[in-house]
């Protein structure tokens, strides 16, 4: 009782983010950074981490806005009403830098590579990391290097 309308869905958003973390981070990253001793039977570092991430997202997003954002991303289709994604990409005149992450399970590197291959002026670079999808947030040195190189090469 007494919950504000703006707070609706907070527990669901926390749970959704915690579950999503399992695909945002590569299993090797959990193994390397969240490993507990073999004797431990409860209170695991990995579970604490995903709960923390679930709580953290509720400070940045309203559950309804996050749901709308997710729904928009899920329904996006670059090739819709453009003759397919290959044709749509081939019509882009701008230079394209597509960056993948070798361990990303959410957006596979092959998808970013495909974008660069079908765009007329496409370039592909790959971040090497065990952080999975979150490498875009963590491996800022690699990302920064790729961005600077791309923009400086054709000044």
Backbone as CSV, one residue per row, in Angstrom:
resi,resn,N_x,N_y,N_z,CA_x,CA_y,CA_z,C_x,C_y,C_z
1,UNK,0.842,-1.181,0.000,0.000,0.000,0.000,0.886,1.243,0.000
2,UNK,0.394,2.313,-0.439,1.119,3.561,-0.398,2.248,3.660,-1.425
3,UNK,2.399,2.649,-2.288,3.431,2.724,-3.323,3.035,3.770,-4.343
4,UNK,3.999,4.568,-4.746,3.737,5.570,-5.778,3.684,4.887,-7.139
5,UNK,2.917,5.458,-8.022,2.795,4.937,-9.383,4.166,4.836,-10.049
6,UNK,5.047,5.813,-9.773,6.384,5.834,-10.371,7.246,4.654,-9.910
7,UNK,6.894,4.066,-8.761,7.671,2.958,-8.208,7.172,1.588,-8.675
8,UNK,6.119,1.586,-9.469,5.547,0.323,-9.941,6.593,-0.469,-10.720
9,UNK,6.659,-1.744,-10.465,7.534,-2.627,-11.228,8.988,-2.668,-10.776
10,UNK,9.327,-2.027,-9.661,10.730,-1.970,-9.230,11.301,-3.368,-8.997
11,UNK,10.590,-4.215,-8.298,11.102,-5.571,-8.019,11.238,-6.376,-9.305
12,UNK,10.305,-6.202,-10.222,10.398,-6.890,-11.513,11.591,-6.408,-12.314
13,UNK,11.839,-5.098,-12.285,12.986,-4.530,-12.985,14.289,-5.032,-12.377
14,UNK,14.338,-5.095,-11.049,15.535,-5.630,-10.381,15.793,-7.067,-10.821
15,UNK,14.735,-7.875,-10.831,14.887,-9.286,-11.223,15.277,-9.409,-12.694
16,UNK,14.663,-8.593,-13.552,14.975,-8.652,-14.987,16.435,-8.288,-15.233
17,UNK,16.933,-7.272,-14.570,18.332,-6.862,-14.747,19.272,-7.956,-14.229
18,UNK,18.935,-8.537,-13.086,19.779,-9.606,-12.533,19.872,-10.777,-13.503
19,UNK,18.745,-11.164,-14.077,18.730,-12.257,-15.049,19.501,-11.851,-16.304
20,UNK,19.306,-10.612,-16.767,19.990,-10.140,-17.967,21.499,-10.134,-17.787
21,UNK,21.957,-9.897,-16.572,23.402,-9.878,-16.315,24.053,-11.198,-16.717
22,UNK,23.288,-12.258,-16.714,23.830,-13.562,-17.102,24.197,-13.606,-18.577
23,UNK,23.582,-12.738,-19.387,23.981,-12.679,-20.796,24.845,-11.455,-21.089
24,UNK,24.800,-10.432,-20.240,25.651,-9.261,-20.454,27.099,-9.580,-20.150
25,UNK,27.323,-10.405,-19.166,28.686,-10.775,-18.787,28.967,-12.187,-19.269
26,UNK,30.120,-12.387,-19.793,30.520,-13.710,-20.266,30.799,-14.590,-19.042
27,UNK,30.515,-15.894,-19.116,30.783,-16.784,-17.978,32.232,-16.728,-17.480
28,UNK,33.183,-16.529,-18.393,34.589,-16.431,-17.974,34.810,-15.252,-17.041
29,UNK,34.066,-14.162,-17.258,34.214,-12.983,-16.408,33.728,-13.282,-14.994
30,UNK,32.604,-13.976,-14.889,32.122,-14.381,-13.569,33.138,-15.313,-12.909
31,UNK,33.667,-16.235,-13.667,34.650,-17.188,-13.150,35.891,-16.465,-12.633
32,UNK,36.358,-15.468,-13.384,37.583,-14.756,-13.014,37.388,-13.768,-11.873
33,UNK,36.215,-13.126,-11.809,36.049,-12.020,-10.861,35.119,-12.307,-9.690
34,UNK,34.282,-13.313,-9.788,33.284,-13.554,-8.743,33.430,-14.936,-8.102
35,UNK,34.612,-15.509,-8.214,34.833,-16.865,-7.719,34.891,-16.897,-6.193
36,UNK,34.228,-17.872,-5.600,34.250,-18.095,-4.152,35.016,-19.378,-3.856
37,UNK,35.334,-19.578,-2.606,36.004,-20.823,-2.213,35.034,-21.988,-2.376
38,UNK,35.585,-23.165,-2.564,34.754,-24.352,-2.778,33.909,-24.702,-1.552
39,UNK,34.341,-24.272,-0.382,33.620,-24.598,0.848,32.360,-23.758,1.043
40,UNK,32.259,-22.649,0.365,31.143,-21.731,0.539,29.850,-22.347,0.025
41,UNK,28.778,-22.234,0.812,27.500,-22.823,0.439,26.394,-21.792,0.241
42,UNK,26.670,-20.530,0.580,25.654,-19.492,0.456,26.339,-18.128,0.402
43,UNK,25.574,-17.101,-0.003,26.121,-15.753,-0.037,27.224,-15.586,-1.072
44,UNK,27.024,-16.159,-2.233,28.047,-16.144,-3.277,28.278,-14.743,-3.833
45,UNK,29.505,-14.460,-4.225,29.864,-13.163,-4.790,29.070,-12.890,-6.073
46,UNK,28.913,-13.899,-6.906,28.188,-13.705,-8.175,26.730,-13.330,-7.916
47,UNK,26.068,-13.990,-6.946,24.671,-13.634,-6.664,24.552,-12.247,-6.073
48,UNK,25.493,-11.890,-5.216,25.506,-10.546,-4.641,25.694,-9.506,-5.746
49,UNK,26.556,-9.813,-6.689,26.837,-8.892,-7.795,25.601,-8.662,-8.661
50,UNK,24.903,-9.732,-9.044,23.727,-9.554,-9.905,22.595,-8.858,-9.148
51,UNK,22.459,-9.105,-7.839,21.467,-8.379,-7.040,21.808,-6.884,-6.991
52,UNK,23.086,-6.582,-6.799,23.541,-5.191,-6.772,23.215,-4.507,-8.101
53,UNK,23.494,-5.173,-9.214,23.206,-4.592,-10.524,21.702,-4.394,-10.718
54,UNK,20.896,-5.328,-10.202,19.440,-5.192,-10.273,18.956,-3.985,-9.502
55,UNK,19.509,-3.783,-8.312,19.139,-2.626,-7.496,19.612,-1.327,-8.145
56,UNK,20.801,-1.359,-8.701,21.406,-0.168,-9.305,20.575,0.375,-10.471
57,UNK,20.011,-0.515,-11.278,19.249,-0.052,-12.448,17.973,0.674,-12.046
58,UNK,17.402,0.314,-10.893,16.174,0.983,-10.466,16.422,2.430,-10.071
59,UNK,17.655,2.791,-9.848,18.004,4.189,-9.536,18.099,5.022,-10.814
60,UNK,18.275,4.356,-11.962,18.468,5.056,-13.236,17.240,5.013,-14.142
61,UNK,16.376,4.006,-13.958,15.247,3.834,-14.863,13.952,3.631,-14.104
62,UNK,12.901,4.183,-14.643,11.550,3.849,-14.242,11.228,2.543,-14.970
63,UNK,10.581,1.598,-14.307,10.326,0.280,-14.903,9.544,0.383,-16.214
64,UNK,8.567,1.275,-16.292,7.782,1.409,-17.521,8.652,1.947,-18.662
65,UNK,9.488,2.933,-18.381,10.341,3.472,-19.452,11.339,2.419,-19.922
66,UNK,11.838,1.599,-18.993,12.772,0.530,-19.371,12.072,-0.520,-20.232
67,UNK,10.831,-0.824,-19.897,10.051,-1.789,-20.673,9.826,-1.257,-22.081
68,UNK,9.473,0.011,-22.205,9.254,0.616,-23.524,10.558,0.609,-24.329
69,UNK,11.662,0.958,-23.697,12.968,0.949,-24.358,13.301,-0.463,-24.858
70,UNK,13.097,-1.465,-24.016,13.357,-2.858,-24.400,12.466,-3.294,-25.553
71,UNK,11.198,-2.933,-25.479,10.245,-3.296,-26.534,10.642,-2.644,-27.864
72,UNK,11.093,-1.396,-27.811,11.527,-0.687,-29.012,12.743,-1.374,-29.624
73,UNK,13.705,-1.746,-28.786,14.903,-2.432,-29.284,14.540,-3.785,-29.881
74,UNK,13.638,-4.515,-29.235,13.248,-5.841,-29.727,12.528,-5.767,-31.070
75,UNK,11.784,-4.711,-31.310,10.983,-4.630,-32.531,11.720,-3.944,-33.687
76,UNK,12.895,-3.379,-33.427,13.618,-2.672,-34.485,14.103,-3.658,-35.551
77,UNK,13.892,-3.295,-36.795,14.361,-4.100,-37.920,14.840,-3.145,-39.005
78,UNK,16.127,-3.025,-39.149,16.734,-2.113,-40.119,16.230,-2.356,-41.542
79,UNK,15.988,-3.608,-41.864,15.589,-3.948,-43.234,14.110,-3.863,-43.508
80,UNK,13.306,-3.627,-42.480,11.859,-3.581,-42.674,11.495,-2.456,-43.647
81,UNK,10.758,-2.813,-44.670,10.292,-1.876,-45.711,11.456,-1.213,-46.454
82,UNK,12.629,-1.864,-46.444,13.794,-1.343,-47.164,14.437,-2.444,-48.030
83,UNK,13.746,-3.549,-48.198,14.278,-4.622,-49.025,15.266,-5.527,-48.298
84,UNK,15.213,-5.552,-46.978,16.110,-6.396,-46.188,17.295,-5.604,-45.647
85,UNK,17.974,-6.193,-44.676,19.064,-5.466,-44.003,20.282,-5.252,-44.905
86,UNK,20.589,-6.194,-45.772,21.749,-6.012,-46.655,21.553,-4.837,-47.597
87,UNK,20.361,-4.737,-48.173,20.071,-3.628,-49.078,20.074,-2.310,-48.305
88,UNK,19.450,-2.284,-47.148,19.403,-1.058,-46.346,20.817,-0.597,-45.981
89,UNK,21.663,-1.527,-45.572,23.038,-1.174,-45.208,23.832,-0.678,-46.421
90,UNK,23.592,-1.281,-47.578,24.349,-0.897,-48.784,24.003,0.517,-49.256
91,UNK,22.906,1.055,-48.797,22.492,2.400,-49.214,23.033,3.500,-48.301
92,UNK,23.656,3.141,-47.216,24.218,4.140,-46.306,25.466,4.747,-46.947
93,UNK,25.501,6.053,-47.039,26.622,6.748,-47.665,27.712,7.136,-46.658
94,UNK,27.378,7.225,-45.405,28.335,7.653,-44.380,29.326,6.542,-44.061
95,UNK,30.472,6.941,-43.510,31.431,5.953,-43.010,30.831,5.318,-41.757
96,UNK,30.989,4.016,-41.642,30.426,3.265,-40.524,31.555,2.570,-39.758
97,UNK,31.548,2.736,-38.456,32.444,1.975,-37.592,31.569,1.052,-36.762
98,UNK,31.672,-0.237,-37.014,30.937,-1.237,-36.248,31.927,-1.900,-35.294
99,UNK,31.599,-1.874,-34.006,32.496,-2.440,-33.002,31.796,-3.600,-32.313
100,UNK,32.459,-4.740,-32.316,31.950,-5.913,-31.629,32.819,-6.234,-30.428
101,UNK,32.334,-7.141,-29.619,33.093,-7.632,-28.468,33.201,-9.142,-28.627
102,UNK,34.417,-9.653,-28.575,34.631,-11.077,-28.838,33.823,-11.994,-27.926
103,UNK,33.481,-11.552,-26.725,32.753,-12.405,-25.774,31.301,-11.967,-25.562
104,UNK,30.783,-11.077,-26.412,29.419,-10.561,-26.257,28.413,-11.632,-26.674
105,UNK,27.535,-12.008,-25.749,26.499,-13.000,-26.041,25.163,-12.342,-26.374
106,UNK,25.062,-11.027,-26.146,23.826,-10.307,-26.422,23.794,-9.819,-27.871
107,UNK,24.862,-9.124,-28.283,25.030,-8.703,-29.671,26.307,-9.368,-30.175
108,UNK,26.143,-10.422,-30.919,27.287,-11.214,-31.355,28.213,-10.408,-32.262
109,UNK,29.522,-10.647,-32.159,30.471,-9.934,-33.026,30.140,-10.108,-34.513
110,UNK,29.611,-11.265,-34.878,29.245,-11.519,-36.267,28.213,-10.507,-36.776
111,UNK,27.333,-10.051,-35.876,26.321,-9.071,-36.281,26.964,-7.722,-36.610
112,UNK,27.912,-7.302,-35.789,28.608,-6.039,-36.062,29.465,-6.157,-37.315
113,UNK,30.096,-7.318,-37.474,30.918,-7.559,-38.665,30.046,-7.499,-39.917
114,UNK,28.853,-8.055,-39.851,27.925,-8.032,-40.979,27.584,-6.592,-41.368
115,UNK,27.374,-5.735,-40.387,27.075,-4.324,-40.667,28.217,-3.703,-41.460
116,UNK,29.441,-3.921,-41.003,30.596,-3.320,-41.685,30.787,-3.893,-43.090
117,UNK,30.465,-5.160,-43.272,30.661,-5.790,-44.586,29.658,-5.302,-45.625
118,UNK,28.459,-4.952,-45.203,27.418,-4.571,-46.167,27.297,-3.062,-46.355
119,UNK,27.877,-2.283,-45.454,27.884,-0.829,-45.650,29.009,-0.489,-46.628
120,UNK,28.779,0.448,-47.503,29.778,0.812,-48.528,31.104,1.224,-47.910
121,UNK,31.035,1.970,-46.830,32.251,2.468,-46.181,32.329,1.926,-44.763
122,UNK,32.154,0.629,-44.635,32.122,0.004,-43.317,33.484,-0.449,-42.828
123,UNK,33.717,-0.277,-41.539,34.932,-0.729,-40.871,34.508,-1.514,-39.632
124,UNK,35.208,-2.601,-39.371,34.916,-3.408,-38.179,36.132,-3.454,-37.268
125,UNK,35.891,-3.260,-35.994,36.911,-3.420,-34.954,36.306,-4.270,-33.846
126,UNK,37.184,-4.974,-33.124,36.683,-5.872,-32.085,37.408,-5.656,-30.766
127,UNK,36.629,-5.488,-29.724,37.151,-5.372,-28.363,37.377,-6.773,-27.832
128,UNK,38.553,-7.019,-27.291,38.852,-8.305,-26.664,38.677,-8.149,-25.165
129,UNK,37.774,-8.951,-24.607,37.461,-8.835,-23.185,36.673,-10.052,-22.724
130,UNK,36.781,-10.371,-21.446,35.930,-11.418,-20.870,34.655,-10.821,-20.295
131,UNK,34.457,-9.499,-20.421,33.312,-8.816,-19.809,32.018,-8.953,-20.601
132,UNK,32.042,-9.624,-21.750,30.820,-9.785,-22.531,30.284,-8.455,-23.013
133,UNK,28.957,-8.316,-23.041,28.322,-7.106,-23.544,28.761,-5.859,-22.778
134,UNK,29.024,-5.998,-21.512,29.423,-4.852,-20.693,30.825,-4.342,-21.004
135,UNK,31.542,-5.006,-21.889,32.880,-4.532,-22.269,32.818,-3.123,-22.848
136,UNK,31.680,-2.753,-23.454,31.537,-1.393,-23.979,31.653,-0.358,-22.863
137,UNK,31.298,-0.747,-21.656,31.367,0.165,-20.512,32.684,0.042,-19.754
138,UNK,33.328,-1.100,-19.871,34.502,-1.396,-19.061,35.804,-1.181,-19.810
139,UNK,35.846,-1.588,-21.051,37.087,-1.532,-21.851,37.178,-0.201,-22.596
140,UNK,37.094,0.885,-21.849,37.064,2.209,-22.465,38.352,2.557,-23.197
141,UNK,39.479,1.972,-22.793,40.736,2.271,-23.502,40.707,1.704,-24.917
142,UNK,40.246,0.457,-25.057,40.140,-0.127,-26.396,39.119,0.635,-27.236
143,UNK,37.976,0.913,-26.632,36.918,1.619,-27.344,37.390,3.008,-27.770
144,UNK,38.024,3.702,-26.867,38.536,5.043,-27.163,39.557,5.005,-28.303
145,UNK,40.437,4.020,-28.270,41.443,3.875,-29.330,40.771,3.677,-30.695
146,UNK,39.772,2.790,-30.754,39.072,2.532,-32.020,38.368,3.789,-32.526
147,UNK,37.719,4.513,-31.625,36.992,5.718,-32.021,37.945,6.804,-32.514
148,UNK,38.999,7.051,-31.750,39.969,8.066,-32.169,40.612,7.704,-33.516
149,UNK,41.022,6.469,-33.668,41.641,6.022,-34.914,40.708,6.196,-36.096
150,UNK,39.448,5.810,-35.906,38.462,5.898,-36.986,38.242,7.340,-37.422
151,UNK,38.097,8.226,-36.461,37.795,9.619,-36.808,39.021,10.384,-37.276
152,UNK,40.203,9.975,-36.855,41.410,10.669,-37.278,41.912,10.211,-38.644
153,UNK,41.586,8.990,-39.039,42.134,8.446,-40.291,41.601,9.147,-41.536
154,UNK,40.444,9.724,-41.461,39.879,10.393,-42.651,39.515,11.843,-42.376
155,UNK,40.348,12.511,-41.650,40.092,13.937,-41.371,40.301,14.772,-42.582
